[in-house]
Coordinates of C-alpha atoms in Angstrom, one line a residue:
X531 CA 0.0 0.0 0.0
X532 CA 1.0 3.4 -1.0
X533 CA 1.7 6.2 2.0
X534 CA -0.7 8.9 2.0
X535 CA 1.3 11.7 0.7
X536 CA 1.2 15.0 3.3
X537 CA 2.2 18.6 3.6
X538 CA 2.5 20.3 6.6
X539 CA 1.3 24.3 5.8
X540 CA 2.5 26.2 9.5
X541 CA 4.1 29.6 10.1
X542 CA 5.5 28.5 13.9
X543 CA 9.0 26.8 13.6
X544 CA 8.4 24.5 16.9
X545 CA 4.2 23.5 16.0
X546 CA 5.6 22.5 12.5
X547 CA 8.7 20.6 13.0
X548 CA 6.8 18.9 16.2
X549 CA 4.0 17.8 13.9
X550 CA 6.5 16.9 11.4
X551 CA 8.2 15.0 13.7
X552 CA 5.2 12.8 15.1
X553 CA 3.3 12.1 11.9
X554 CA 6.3 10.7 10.1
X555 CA 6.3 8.3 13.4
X556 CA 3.4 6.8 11.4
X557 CA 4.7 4.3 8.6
X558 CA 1.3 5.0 6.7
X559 CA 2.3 8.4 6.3
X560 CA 5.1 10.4 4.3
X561 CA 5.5 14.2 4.7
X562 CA 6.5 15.3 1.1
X563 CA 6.6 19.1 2.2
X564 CA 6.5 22.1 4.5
X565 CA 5.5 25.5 4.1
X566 CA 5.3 28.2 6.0
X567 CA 2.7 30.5 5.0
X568 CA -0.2 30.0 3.0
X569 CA 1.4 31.5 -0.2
X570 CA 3.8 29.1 -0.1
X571 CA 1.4 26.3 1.1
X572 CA -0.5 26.9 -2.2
X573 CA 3.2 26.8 -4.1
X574 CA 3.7 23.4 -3.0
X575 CA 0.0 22.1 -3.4
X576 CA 0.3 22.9 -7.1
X577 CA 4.1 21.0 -7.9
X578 CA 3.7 18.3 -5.3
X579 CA -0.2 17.4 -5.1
X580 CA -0.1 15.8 -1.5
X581 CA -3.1 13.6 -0.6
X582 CA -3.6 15.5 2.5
X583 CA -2.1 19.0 4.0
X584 CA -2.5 19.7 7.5
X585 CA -3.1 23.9 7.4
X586 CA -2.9 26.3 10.1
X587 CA -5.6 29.0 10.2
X588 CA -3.7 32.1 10.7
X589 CA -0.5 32.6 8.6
X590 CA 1.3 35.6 7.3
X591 CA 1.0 36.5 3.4
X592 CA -2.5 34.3 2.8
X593 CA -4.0 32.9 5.8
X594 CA -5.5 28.9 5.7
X595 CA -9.0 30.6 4.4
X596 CA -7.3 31.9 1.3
X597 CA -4.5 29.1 1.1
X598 CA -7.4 26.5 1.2
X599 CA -9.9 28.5 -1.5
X600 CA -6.8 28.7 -4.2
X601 CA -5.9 25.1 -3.4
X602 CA -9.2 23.8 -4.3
X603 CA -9.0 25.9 -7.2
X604 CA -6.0 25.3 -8.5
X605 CA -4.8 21.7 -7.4
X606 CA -8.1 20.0 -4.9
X607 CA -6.4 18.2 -1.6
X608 CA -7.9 17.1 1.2
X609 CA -7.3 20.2 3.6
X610 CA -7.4 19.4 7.4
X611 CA -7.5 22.8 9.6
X612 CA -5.2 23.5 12.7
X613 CA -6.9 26.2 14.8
X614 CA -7.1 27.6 18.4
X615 CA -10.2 27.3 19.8
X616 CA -9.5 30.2 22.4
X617 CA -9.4 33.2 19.7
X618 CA -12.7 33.9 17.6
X619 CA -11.1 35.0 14.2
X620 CA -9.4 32.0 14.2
X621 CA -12.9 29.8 14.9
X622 CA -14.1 32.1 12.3
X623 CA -11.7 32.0 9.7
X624 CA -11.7 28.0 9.8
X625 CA -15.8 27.7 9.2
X626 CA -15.1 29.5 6.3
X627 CA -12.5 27.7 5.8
X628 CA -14.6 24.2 5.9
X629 CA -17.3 26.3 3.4
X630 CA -14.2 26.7 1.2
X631 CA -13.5 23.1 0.7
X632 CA -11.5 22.1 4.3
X633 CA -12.6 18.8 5.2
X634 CA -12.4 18.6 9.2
X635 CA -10.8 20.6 11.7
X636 CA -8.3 19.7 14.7
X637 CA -7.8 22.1 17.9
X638 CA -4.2 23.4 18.7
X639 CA -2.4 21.4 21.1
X640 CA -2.3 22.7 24.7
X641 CA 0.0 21.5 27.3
X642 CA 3.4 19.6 27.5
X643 CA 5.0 17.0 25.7
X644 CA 2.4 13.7 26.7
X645 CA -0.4 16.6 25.3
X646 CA 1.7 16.9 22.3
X647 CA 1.9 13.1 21.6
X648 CA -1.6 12.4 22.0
X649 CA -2.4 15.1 19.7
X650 CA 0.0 14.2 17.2
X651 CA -1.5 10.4 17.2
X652 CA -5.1 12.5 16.6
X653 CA -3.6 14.3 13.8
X654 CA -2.7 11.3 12.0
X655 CA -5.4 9.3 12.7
X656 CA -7.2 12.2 11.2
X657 CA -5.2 12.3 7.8
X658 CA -5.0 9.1 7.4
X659 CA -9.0 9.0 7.5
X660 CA -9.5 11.7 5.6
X661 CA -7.0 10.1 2.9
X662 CA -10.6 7.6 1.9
X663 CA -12.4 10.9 0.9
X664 CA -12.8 11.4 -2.4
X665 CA -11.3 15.2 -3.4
X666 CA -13.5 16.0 -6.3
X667 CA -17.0 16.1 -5.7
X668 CA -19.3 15.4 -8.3
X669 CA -22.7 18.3 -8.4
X670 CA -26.5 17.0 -9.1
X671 CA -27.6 19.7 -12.0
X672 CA -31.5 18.6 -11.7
X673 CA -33.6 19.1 -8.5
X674 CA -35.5 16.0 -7.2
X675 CA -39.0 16.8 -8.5
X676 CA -41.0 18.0 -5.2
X677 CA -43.3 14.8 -5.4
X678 CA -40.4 12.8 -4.7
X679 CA -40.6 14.5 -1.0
X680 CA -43.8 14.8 -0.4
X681 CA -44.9 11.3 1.1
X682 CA -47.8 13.1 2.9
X683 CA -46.1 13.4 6.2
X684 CA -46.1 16.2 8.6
X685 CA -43.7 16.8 11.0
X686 CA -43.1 18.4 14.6
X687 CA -39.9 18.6 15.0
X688 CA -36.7 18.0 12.6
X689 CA -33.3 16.2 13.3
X690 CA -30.6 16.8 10.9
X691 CA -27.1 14.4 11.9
X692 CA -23.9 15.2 9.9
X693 CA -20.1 14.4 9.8
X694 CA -17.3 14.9 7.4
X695 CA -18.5 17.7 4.8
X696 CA -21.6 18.6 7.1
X697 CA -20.9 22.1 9.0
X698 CA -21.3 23.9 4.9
X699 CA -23.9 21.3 4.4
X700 CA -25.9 22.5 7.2
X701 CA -24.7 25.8 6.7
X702 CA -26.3 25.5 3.1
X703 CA -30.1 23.8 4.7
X704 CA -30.2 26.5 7.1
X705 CA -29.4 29.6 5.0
X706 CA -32.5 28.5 2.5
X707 CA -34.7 28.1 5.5
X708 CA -37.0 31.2 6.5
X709 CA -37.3 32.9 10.1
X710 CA -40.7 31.8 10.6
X711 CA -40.3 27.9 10.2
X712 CA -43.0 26.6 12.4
X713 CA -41.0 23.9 13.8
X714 CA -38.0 23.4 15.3
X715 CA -34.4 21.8 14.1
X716 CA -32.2 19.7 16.4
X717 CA -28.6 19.2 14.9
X718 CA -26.2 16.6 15.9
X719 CA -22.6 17.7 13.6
X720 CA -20.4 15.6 14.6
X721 CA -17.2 18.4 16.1
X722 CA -13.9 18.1 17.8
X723 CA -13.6 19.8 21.4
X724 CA -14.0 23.6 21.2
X725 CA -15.4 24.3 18.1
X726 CA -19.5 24.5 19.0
X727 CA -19.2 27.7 20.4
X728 CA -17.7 28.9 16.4
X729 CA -20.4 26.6 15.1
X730 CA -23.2 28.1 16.7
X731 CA -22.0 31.3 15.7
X732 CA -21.4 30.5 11.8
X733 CA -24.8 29.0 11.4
X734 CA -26.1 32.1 13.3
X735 CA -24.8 34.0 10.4
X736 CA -25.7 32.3 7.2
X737 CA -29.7 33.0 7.2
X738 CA -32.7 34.0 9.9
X739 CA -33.4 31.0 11.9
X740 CA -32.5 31.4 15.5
X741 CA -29.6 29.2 16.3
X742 CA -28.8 28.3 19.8
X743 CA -26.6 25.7 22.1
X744 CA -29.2 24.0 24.0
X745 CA -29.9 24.5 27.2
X746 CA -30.9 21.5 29.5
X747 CA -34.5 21.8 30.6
X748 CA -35.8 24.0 27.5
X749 CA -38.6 23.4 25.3
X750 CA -37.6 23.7 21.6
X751 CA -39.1 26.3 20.0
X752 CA -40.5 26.7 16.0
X753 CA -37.9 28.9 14.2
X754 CA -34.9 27.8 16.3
X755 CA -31.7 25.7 15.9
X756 CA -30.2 23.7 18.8
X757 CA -26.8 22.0 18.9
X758 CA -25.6 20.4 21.6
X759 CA -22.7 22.0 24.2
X760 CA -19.1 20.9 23.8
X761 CA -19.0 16.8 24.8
X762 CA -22.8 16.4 25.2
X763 CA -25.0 14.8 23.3
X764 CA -28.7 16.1 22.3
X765 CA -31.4 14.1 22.4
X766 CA -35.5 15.1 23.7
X767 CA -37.3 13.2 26.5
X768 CA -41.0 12.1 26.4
X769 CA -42.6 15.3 27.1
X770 CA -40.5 16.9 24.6
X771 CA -37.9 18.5 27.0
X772 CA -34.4 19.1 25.6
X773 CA -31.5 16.9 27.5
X774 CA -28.1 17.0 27.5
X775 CA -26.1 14.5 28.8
X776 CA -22.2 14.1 28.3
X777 CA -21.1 12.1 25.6
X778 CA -20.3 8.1 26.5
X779 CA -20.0 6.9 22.6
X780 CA -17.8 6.5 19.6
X781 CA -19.1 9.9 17.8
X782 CA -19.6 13.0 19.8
X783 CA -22.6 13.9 19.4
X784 CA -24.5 11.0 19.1
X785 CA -26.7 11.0 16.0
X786 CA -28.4 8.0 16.7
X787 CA -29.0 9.4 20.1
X788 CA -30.9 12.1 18.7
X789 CA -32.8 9.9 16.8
X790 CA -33.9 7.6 18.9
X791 CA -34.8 10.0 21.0
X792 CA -37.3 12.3 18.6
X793 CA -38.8 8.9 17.6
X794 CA -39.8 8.5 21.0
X795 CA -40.9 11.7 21.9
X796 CA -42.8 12.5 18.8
X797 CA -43.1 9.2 17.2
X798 CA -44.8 9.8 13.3
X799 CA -44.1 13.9 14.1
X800 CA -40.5 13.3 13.7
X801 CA -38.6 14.0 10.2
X802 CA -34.8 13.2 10.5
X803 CA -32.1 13.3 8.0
X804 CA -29.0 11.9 7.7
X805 CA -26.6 14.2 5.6
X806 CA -22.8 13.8 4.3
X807 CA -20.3 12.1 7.0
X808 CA -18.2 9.3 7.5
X809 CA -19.1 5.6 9.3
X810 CA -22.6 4.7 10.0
X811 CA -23.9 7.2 12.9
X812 CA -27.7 8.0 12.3
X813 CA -28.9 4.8 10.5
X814 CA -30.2 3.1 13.5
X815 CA -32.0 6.4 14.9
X816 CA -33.3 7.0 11.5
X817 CA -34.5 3.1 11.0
X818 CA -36.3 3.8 14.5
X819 CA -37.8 7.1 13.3
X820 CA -39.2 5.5 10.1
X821 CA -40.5 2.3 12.3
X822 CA -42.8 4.9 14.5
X823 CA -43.6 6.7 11.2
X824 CA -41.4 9.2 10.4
X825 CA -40.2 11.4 8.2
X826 CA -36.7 10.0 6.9
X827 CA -34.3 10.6 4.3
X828 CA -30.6 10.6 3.7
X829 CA -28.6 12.8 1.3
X830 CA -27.5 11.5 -2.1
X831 CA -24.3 10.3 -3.3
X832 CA -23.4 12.8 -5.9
X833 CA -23.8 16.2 -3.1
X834 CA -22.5 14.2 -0.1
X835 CA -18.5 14.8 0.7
X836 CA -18.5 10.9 2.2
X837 CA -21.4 9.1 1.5
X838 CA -20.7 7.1 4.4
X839 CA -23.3 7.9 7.1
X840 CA -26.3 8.5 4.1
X841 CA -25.5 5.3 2.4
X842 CA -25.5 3.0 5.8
X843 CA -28.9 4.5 6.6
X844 CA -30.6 3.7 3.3
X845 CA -28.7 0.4 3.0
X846 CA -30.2 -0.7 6.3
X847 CA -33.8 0.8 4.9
X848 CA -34.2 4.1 7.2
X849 CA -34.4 6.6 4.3
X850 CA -37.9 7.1 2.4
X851 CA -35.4 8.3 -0.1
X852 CA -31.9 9.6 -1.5
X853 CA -32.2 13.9 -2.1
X854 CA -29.6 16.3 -3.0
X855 CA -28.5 18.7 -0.7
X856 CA -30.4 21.3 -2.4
X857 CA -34.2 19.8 -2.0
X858 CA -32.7 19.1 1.3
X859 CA -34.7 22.8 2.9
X860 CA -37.8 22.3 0.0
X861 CA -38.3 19.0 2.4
X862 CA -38.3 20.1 5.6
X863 CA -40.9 23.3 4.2
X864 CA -42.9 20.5 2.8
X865 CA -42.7 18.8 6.0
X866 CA -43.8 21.5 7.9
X867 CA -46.4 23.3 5.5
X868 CA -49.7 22.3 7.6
X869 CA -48.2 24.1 10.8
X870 CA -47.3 27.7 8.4
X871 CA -51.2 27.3 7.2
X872 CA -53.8 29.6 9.2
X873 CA -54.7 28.2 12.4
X874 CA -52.4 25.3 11.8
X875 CA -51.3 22.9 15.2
X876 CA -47.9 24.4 16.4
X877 CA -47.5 22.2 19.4
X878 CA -47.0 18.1 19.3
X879 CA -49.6 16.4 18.4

């Protein structure tokens, strides 16, 4: 087998060599390059085409927001971002970053040299992952005809679960969605450590819907988007009632948690969708939804990043159907249309 060919984009002498150091530790790996800054990160993109480069958000000349936009432009890698989670241009700058083409992003080491090791091993584990995802994506040019959709169900409440690829997918779903959506949206993006707080605040910023961290205790409300905090899962009880617990599983949060849990609560009221991601997380939650009468559907091959998590939910029968991205929002309006009528129900049924 081939190593997965990387280079290593940072503008700090110690973080770069470190990194350096510990990823070529890994015999699956070879680092082909360094650069430091994103001018010359782009440089070396174009004559070496690595399979992955590891890029840190703020760098002098072109920061990892322009380095990664040229680099999908010019010569498309697999782009995984380095950012501190403590300072909010850098949060910033790597969302846009991920809508840009960056596939995942990885918090800054903090601590001493056992801190460093650990996080090196998560780096590499990390590239070698991403190494499986396909770099060009292929673009559905017809919409899914609207009675494709509609299967005559209404819906309460909406879960959305998403990995690899997802934060601009959702980002996309939520920015077509209007303030006054009569039901409420329940995310579970699969996110390293530190970057909900930057989440919450992207989403905030690409359309009208209210987005929120959720607060244990709360009743979700139509119009509003809840993620979960930092290591906690999100998931409703049976009245309803938004919980929070920590996260105990493999994926952080849980989509199948959140599943599960709207199929109890609401039963056939629930509509979930399983977008873009890697693995299976979400296909048993769906599969439970559909079983009480849901809503269910999992995004299509050619607009998911990893097709992954949407094709082990329609492989185990969960999704009604494949959609693009796109009729992803025209759903969940469709879903919700008998609640925006006059004198429609907006409380569970």
């Amino acid at each position: 087998m081939k190593p997965i060919r990387v280079l290593v984009a940072d503008d700090s002498t110690t973080l770069r060599s470190a990194l350096v150091a510990l990823l070529s530790e890994d015999p699956q790996l070879s680092i082909v390059g360094q650069a430091v800054d994103g001018v010359e990160a782009v440089e070396k993109a174009r004559a070496l085409r690595p399979d992955v480069i590891t890029m840190d958000v703020n760098m002098p000349r072109l920061d990892g927001l322009g380095a990664t936009a040229a680099i999908m432009a010019e010569a498309p890698a697999r782009v995984l971002m380095i950012s501190s989670v403590r300072q909010h241009r850098q949060l910033e700058l790597s969302f846009k970053a991920m809508a840009a083409g960056a596939l995942e992003l990885i918090a800054k080491p903090e601590g001493g040299p056992e801190e460093m090791r650990r996080w090196g091993r998560k780096v590499a584990e990390a590239v070698r992952l991403m190494a499986e995802v396909p770099v060009v994506r292929r673009h559905r040019t017809t919409p899914v005809p609207m009675q494709m959709i509609n299967h005559g169900a209404q819906a309460d409440v909406v879960g959305l679960v998403a990995s690899t690829g997802g934060p601009p997918a959702l980002a996309q779903v939520l920015g077509s969605l209007p303030s006054d959506l009569p039901v409420p949206l329940l995310i579970a993006q699969h996110i390293a450590h530190g970057f909900t707080v930057g989440l919450v605040r992207w989403f905030s910023s690409v359309g009208n819907l209210r987005v929120a961290m959720a607060q244990e205790g709360d009743l979700p409300r139509p119009g509003c988007v809840y993620l979960p905090p930092d290591g906690c899962d999100l998931e409703v009880d049976a009245e309803g009632v938004l919980r929070t617990p920590r996260a105990t599983g493999l994926h952080c949060p849980s989509g199948n948690r959140l599943l599960h849990s709207l199929a109890r609560a609401y039963g056939a009221r629930a509509a979930g969708f399983v977008l873009t991601g890697m693995g299976d997380d979400g296909a048993q939650g769906l599969l439970a939804m559909r079983q009480a009468g849901g809503a269910t559907y999992a995004q299509d091959e050619q607009s998911s990043v990893v097709f992954g998590m949407p094709q082990a939910a329609h492989a185990c029968g969960a999704s009604r159907s494949l959609l693009p991205l796109e009729s992803v929002a025209p759903a969940i309006l469709e879903l919700s249309k008998d609640k925006r009528a006059p004198g429609g129900a907006r409380s569970r049924g």
